mmCIF file of C-alpha atoms in Angstrom:
data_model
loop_
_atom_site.group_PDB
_atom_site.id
_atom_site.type_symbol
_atom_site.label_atom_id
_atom_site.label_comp_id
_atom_site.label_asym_id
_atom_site.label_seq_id
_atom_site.Cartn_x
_atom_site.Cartn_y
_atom_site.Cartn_z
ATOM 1 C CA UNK A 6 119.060 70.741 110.322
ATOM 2 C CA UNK A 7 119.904 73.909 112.565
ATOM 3 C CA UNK A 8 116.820 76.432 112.654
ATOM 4 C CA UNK A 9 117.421 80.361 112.086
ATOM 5 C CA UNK A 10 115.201 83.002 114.403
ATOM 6 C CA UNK A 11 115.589 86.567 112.448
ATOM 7 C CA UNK A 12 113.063 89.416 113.454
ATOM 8 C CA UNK A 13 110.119 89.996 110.805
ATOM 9 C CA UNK A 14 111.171 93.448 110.192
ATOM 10 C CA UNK A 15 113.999 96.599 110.292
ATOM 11 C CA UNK A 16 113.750 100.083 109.322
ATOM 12 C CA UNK A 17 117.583 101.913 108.297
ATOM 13 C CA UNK A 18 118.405 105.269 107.378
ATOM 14 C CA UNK A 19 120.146 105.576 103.925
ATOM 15 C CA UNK A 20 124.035 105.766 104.187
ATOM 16 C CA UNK A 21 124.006 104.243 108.032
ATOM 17 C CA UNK A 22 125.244 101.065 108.673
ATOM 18 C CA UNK A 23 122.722 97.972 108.334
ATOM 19 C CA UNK A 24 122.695 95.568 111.348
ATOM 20 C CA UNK A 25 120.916 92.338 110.779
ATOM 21 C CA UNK A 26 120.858 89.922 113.184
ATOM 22 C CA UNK A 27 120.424 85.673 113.252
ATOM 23 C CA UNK A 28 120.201 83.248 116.104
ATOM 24 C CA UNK A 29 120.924 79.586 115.469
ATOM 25 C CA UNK A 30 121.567 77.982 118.786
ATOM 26 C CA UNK A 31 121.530 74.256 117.456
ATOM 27 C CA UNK A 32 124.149 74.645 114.755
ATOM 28 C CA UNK A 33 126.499 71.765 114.300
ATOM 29 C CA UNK A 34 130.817 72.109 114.201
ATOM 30 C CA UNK A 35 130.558 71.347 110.221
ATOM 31 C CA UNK A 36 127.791 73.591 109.301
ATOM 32 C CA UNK A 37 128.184 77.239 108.048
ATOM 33 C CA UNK A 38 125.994 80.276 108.187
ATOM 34 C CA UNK A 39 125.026 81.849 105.088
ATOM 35 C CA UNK A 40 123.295 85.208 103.970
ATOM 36 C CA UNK A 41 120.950 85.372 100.955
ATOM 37 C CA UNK A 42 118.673 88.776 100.282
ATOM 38 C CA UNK A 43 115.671 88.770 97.812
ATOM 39 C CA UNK A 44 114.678 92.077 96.075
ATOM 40 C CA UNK A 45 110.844 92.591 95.800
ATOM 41 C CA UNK A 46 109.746 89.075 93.442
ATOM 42 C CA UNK A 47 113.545 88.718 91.648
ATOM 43 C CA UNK A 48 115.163 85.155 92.333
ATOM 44 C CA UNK A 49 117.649 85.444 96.121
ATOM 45 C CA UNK A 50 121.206 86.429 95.515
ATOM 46 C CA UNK A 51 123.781 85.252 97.023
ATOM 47 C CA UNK A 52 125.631 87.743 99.898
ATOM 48 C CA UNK A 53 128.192 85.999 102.253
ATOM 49 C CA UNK A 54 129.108 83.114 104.342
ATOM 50 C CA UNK A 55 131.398 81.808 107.018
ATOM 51 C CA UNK A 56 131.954 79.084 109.502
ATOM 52 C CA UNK A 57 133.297 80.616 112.626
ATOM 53 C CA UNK A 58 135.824 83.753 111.642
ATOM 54 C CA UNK A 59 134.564 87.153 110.571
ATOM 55 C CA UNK A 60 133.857 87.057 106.885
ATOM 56 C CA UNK A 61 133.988 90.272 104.752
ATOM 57 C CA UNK A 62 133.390 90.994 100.935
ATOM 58 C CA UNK A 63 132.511 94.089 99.039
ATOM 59 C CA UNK A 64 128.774 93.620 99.508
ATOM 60 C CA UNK A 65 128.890 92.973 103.321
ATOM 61 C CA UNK A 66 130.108 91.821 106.744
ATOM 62 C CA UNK A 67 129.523 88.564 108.510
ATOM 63 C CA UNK A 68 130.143 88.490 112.186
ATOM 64 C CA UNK A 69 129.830 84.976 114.034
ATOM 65 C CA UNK A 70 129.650 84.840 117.714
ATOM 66 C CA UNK A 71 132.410 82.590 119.264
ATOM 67 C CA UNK A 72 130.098 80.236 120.688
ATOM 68 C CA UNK A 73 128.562 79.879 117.090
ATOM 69 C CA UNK A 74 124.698 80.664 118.129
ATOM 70 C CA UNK A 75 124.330 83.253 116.439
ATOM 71 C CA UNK A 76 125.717 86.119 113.495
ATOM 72 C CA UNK A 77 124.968 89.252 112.357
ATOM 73 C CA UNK A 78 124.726 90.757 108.344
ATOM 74 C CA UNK A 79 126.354 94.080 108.309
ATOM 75 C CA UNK A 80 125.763 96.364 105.811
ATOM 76 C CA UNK A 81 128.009 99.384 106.003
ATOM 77 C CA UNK A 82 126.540 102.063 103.880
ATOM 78 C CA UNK A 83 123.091 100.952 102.987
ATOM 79 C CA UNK A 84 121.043 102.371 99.920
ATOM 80 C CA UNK A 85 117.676 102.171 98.971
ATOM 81 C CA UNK A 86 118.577 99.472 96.724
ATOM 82 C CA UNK A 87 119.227 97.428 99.450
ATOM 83 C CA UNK A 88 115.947 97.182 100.584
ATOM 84 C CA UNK A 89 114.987 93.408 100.385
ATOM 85 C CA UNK A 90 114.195 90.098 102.449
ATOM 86 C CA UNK A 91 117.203 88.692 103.903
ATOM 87 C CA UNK A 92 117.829 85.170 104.470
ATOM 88 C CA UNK A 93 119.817 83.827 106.728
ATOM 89 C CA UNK A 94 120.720 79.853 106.636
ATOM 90 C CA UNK A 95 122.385 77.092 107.641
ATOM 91 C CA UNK A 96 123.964 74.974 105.476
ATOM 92 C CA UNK A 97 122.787 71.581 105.511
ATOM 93 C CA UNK A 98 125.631 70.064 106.120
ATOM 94 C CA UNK A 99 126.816 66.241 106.511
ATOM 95 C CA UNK A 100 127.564 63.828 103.186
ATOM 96 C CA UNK A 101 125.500 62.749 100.555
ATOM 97 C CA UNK A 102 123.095 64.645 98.264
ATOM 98 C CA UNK A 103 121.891 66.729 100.633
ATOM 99 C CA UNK A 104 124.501 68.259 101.477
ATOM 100 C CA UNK A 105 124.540 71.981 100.625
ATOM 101 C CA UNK A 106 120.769 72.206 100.498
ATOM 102 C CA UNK A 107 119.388 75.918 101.408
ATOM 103 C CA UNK A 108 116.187 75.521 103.924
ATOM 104 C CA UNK A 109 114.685 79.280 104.124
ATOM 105 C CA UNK A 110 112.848 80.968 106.938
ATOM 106 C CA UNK A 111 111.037 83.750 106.620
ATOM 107 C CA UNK A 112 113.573 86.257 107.008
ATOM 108 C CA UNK A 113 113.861 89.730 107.460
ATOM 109 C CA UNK A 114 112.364 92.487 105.262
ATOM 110 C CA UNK A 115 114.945 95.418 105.542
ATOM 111 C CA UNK A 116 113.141 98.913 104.730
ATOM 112 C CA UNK A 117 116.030 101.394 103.996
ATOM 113 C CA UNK A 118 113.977 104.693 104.144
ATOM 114 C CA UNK A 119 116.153 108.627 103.006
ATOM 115 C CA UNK B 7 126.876 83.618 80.071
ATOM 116 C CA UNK B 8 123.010 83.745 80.359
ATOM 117 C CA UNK B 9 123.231 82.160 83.788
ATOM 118 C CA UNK B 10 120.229 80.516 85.162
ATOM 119 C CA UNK B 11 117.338 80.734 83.003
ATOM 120 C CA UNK B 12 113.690 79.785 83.228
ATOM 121 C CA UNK B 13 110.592 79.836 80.707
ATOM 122 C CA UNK B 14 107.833 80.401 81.186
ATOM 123 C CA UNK B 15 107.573 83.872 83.134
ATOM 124 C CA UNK B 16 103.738 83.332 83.887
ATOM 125 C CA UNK B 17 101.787 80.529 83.410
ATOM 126 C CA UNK B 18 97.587 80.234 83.894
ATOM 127 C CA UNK B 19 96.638 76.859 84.081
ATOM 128 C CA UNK B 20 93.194 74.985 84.742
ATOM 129 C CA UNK B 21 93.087 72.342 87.506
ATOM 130 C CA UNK B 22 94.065 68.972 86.469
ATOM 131 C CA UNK B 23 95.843 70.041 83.378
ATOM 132 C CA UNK B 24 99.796 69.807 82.856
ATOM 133 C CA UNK B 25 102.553 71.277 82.346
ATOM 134 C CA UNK B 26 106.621 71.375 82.311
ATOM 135 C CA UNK B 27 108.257 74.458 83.814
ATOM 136 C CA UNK B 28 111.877 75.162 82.138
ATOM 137 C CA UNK B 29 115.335 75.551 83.281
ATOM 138 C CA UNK B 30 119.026 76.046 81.779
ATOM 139 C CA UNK B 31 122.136 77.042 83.257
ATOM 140 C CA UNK B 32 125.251 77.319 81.139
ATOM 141 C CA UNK B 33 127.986 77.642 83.758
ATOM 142 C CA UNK B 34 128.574 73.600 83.467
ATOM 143 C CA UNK B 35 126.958 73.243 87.637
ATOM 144 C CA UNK B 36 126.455 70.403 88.717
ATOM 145 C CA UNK B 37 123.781 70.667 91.471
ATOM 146 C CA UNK B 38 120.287 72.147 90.212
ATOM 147 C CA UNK B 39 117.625 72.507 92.099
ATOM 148 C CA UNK B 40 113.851 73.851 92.256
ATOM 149 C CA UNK B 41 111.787 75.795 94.741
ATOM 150 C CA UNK B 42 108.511 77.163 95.569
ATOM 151 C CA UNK B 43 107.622 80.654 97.119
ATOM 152 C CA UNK B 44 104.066 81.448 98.122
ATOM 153 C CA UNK B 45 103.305 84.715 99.253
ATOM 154 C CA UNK B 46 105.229 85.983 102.429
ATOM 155 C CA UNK B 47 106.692 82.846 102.756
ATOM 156 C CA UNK B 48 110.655 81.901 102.271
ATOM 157 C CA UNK B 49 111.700 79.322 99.851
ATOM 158 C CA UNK B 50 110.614 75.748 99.510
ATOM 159 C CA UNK B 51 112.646 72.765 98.315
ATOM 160 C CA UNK B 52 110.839 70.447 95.834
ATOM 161 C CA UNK B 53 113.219 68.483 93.955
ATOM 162 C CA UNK B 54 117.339 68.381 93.389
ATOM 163 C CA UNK B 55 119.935 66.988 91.361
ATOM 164 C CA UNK B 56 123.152 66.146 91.822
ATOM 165 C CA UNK B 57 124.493 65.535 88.237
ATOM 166 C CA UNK B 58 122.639 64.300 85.084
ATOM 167 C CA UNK B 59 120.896 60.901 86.126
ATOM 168 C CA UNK B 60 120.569 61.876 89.488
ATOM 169 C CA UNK B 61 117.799 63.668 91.238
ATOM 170 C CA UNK B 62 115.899 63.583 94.606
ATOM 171 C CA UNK B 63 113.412 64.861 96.284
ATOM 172 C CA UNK B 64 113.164 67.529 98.741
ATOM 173 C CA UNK B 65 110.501 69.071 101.352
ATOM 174 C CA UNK B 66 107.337 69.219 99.303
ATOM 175 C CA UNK B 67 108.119 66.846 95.778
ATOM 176 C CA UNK B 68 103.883 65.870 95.852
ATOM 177 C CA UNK B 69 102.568 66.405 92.486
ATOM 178 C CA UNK B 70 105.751 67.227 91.217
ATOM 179 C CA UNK B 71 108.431 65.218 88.408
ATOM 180 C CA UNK B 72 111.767 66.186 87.706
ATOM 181 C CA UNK B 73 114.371 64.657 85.537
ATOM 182 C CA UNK B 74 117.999 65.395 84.478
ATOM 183 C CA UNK B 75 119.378 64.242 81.347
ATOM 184 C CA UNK B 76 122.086 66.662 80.397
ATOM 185 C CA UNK B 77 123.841 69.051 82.883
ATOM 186 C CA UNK B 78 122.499 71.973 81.059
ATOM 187 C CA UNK B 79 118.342 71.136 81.688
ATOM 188 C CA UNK B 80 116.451 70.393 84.999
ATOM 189 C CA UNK B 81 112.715 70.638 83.543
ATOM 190 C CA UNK B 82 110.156 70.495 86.566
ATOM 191 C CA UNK B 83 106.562 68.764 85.400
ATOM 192 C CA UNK B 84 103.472 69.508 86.952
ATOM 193 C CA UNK B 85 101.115 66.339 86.420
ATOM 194 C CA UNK B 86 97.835 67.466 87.438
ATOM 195 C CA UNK B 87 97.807 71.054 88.206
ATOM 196 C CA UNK B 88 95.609 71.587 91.443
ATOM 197 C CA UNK B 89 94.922 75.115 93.263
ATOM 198 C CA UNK B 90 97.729 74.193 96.271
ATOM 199 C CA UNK B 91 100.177 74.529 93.332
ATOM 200 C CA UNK B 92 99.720 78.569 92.811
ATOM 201 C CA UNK B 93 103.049 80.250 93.449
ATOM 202 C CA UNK B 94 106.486 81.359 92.223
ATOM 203 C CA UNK B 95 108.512 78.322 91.313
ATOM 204 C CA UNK B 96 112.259 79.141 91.209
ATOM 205 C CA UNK B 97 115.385 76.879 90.129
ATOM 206 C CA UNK B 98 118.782 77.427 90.925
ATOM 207 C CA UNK B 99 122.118 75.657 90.245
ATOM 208 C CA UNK B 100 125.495 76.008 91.640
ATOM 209 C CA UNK B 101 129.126 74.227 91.196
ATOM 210 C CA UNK B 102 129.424 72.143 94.344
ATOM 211 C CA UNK B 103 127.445 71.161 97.371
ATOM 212 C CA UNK B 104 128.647 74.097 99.341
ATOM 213 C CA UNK B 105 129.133 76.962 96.729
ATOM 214 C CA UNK B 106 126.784 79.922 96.153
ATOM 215 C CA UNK B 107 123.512 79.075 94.800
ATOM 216 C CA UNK B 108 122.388 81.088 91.448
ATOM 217 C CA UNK B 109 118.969 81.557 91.202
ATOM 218 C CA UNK B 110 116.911 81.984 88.126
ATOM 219 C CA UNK B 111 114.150 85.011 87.494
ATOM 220 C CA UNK B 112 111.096 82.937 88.646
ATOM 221 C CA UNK B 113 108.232 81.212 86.759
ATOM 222 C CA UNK B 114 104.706 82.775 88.490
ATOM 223 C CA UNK B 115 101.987 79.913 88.273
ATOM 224 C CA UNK B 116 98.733 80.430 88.572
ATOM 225 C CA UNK B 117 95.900 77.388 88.610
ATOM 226 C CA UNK B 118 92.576 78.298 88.430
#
């Protein structure tokens, strides 16, 4: 399964634009990228996901390099309510049982500060 | 719909005793699956299912039992609670292999 690198931690102002970035340099053709944020102890929700093209929905932006190795979480107008853990995976992908299995990291714990 | 629900919301156990952690979904998913969280630490895989009948395990299923007789239930058993097992156990269903995974509120277990 294709490992995720995120950095531990980022700061953001409130209403600026919240950059978060991934690296997975071993992804495979079939497998997609997806973003999952935890807020303090509550269960992860989902955000986004894509394969290769820019993804976009009203909670956030997903930008995947062409070469696939790695993507970046945009948040547009972040809020304090935004501050969480973010997760980002890669789908295990494949046949079988398996397949769709989320494998977190550690991710990255997003302070949005006023 | 209540979505993904678990019971109990804390749990104190002793070491070596058991216990079955709950969960429901009522959004008719197929997949279900519980994880483990200990402190600063992402989520771990313990055990899946792909449909009633079916389950498997996942990165840490020691000391863990799952089984899935309706769609609605995915009950997690702890069979002799030891110390290792402290943490926030979450389950989660979702439609299809690749779909969005819902995750329940947490159960946080603590074995003394």
């Amino acid at each position: 399964d294709a490992k995720t690198t995120q950095p531990p931690s980022m700061d953001c102002a409130e209403g600026r634009a919240a950059n978060l970035p991934c690296n997975h340099s071993t992804i495979s053709g079939n497998e997609y990228v997806y973003w999952y944020r935890q807020i303090h102890s509550q269960g992860p929700q989902y955000i986004i996901h894509g394969l290769k093209n820019n993804e976009t929905n009203e909670m956030a932006s997903l930008i995947i390099t062409e070469d696939r190795k790695s993507s970046t979480l945009i948040l547009p107008h972040a809020t304090l309510r935004d501050t969480a853990v973010y997760y980002c995976i890669v789908r295990v992908g494949g046949y079988g049982g398996s397949q769709g299995n989320l494998i977190f990291g550690k991710g990255t714990k997003l302070s949005v500060k006023p | 719909n209540a979505g993904v629900t678990q019971t109990p919301k804390f749990q104190v156990l002793k070491t070596g005793q058991s216990m079955t952690l709950q969960c429901a979904q009522d959004m008719n998913h197929e997949y279900m699956s519980w994880y483990r969280q200990d402190p600063g630490m992402g989520l771990r895989l313990i055990h899946y299912s792909v449909g009633a009948g079916i389950t498997d395990q996942g990165e840490v299923p020691n000391g863990y039992n799952v089984s899935r007789s309706t769609t609605e239930d995915f009950p997690l058993r702890l069979l002799s609670a030891a110390p290792s097992q402290t943490s926030v156990y979450f389950c989660a269903s979702r439609y299809r292999a690749l779909n969005e995974q819902f995750f329940g509120p947490g159960t946080r277990l603590t074995v003394l």
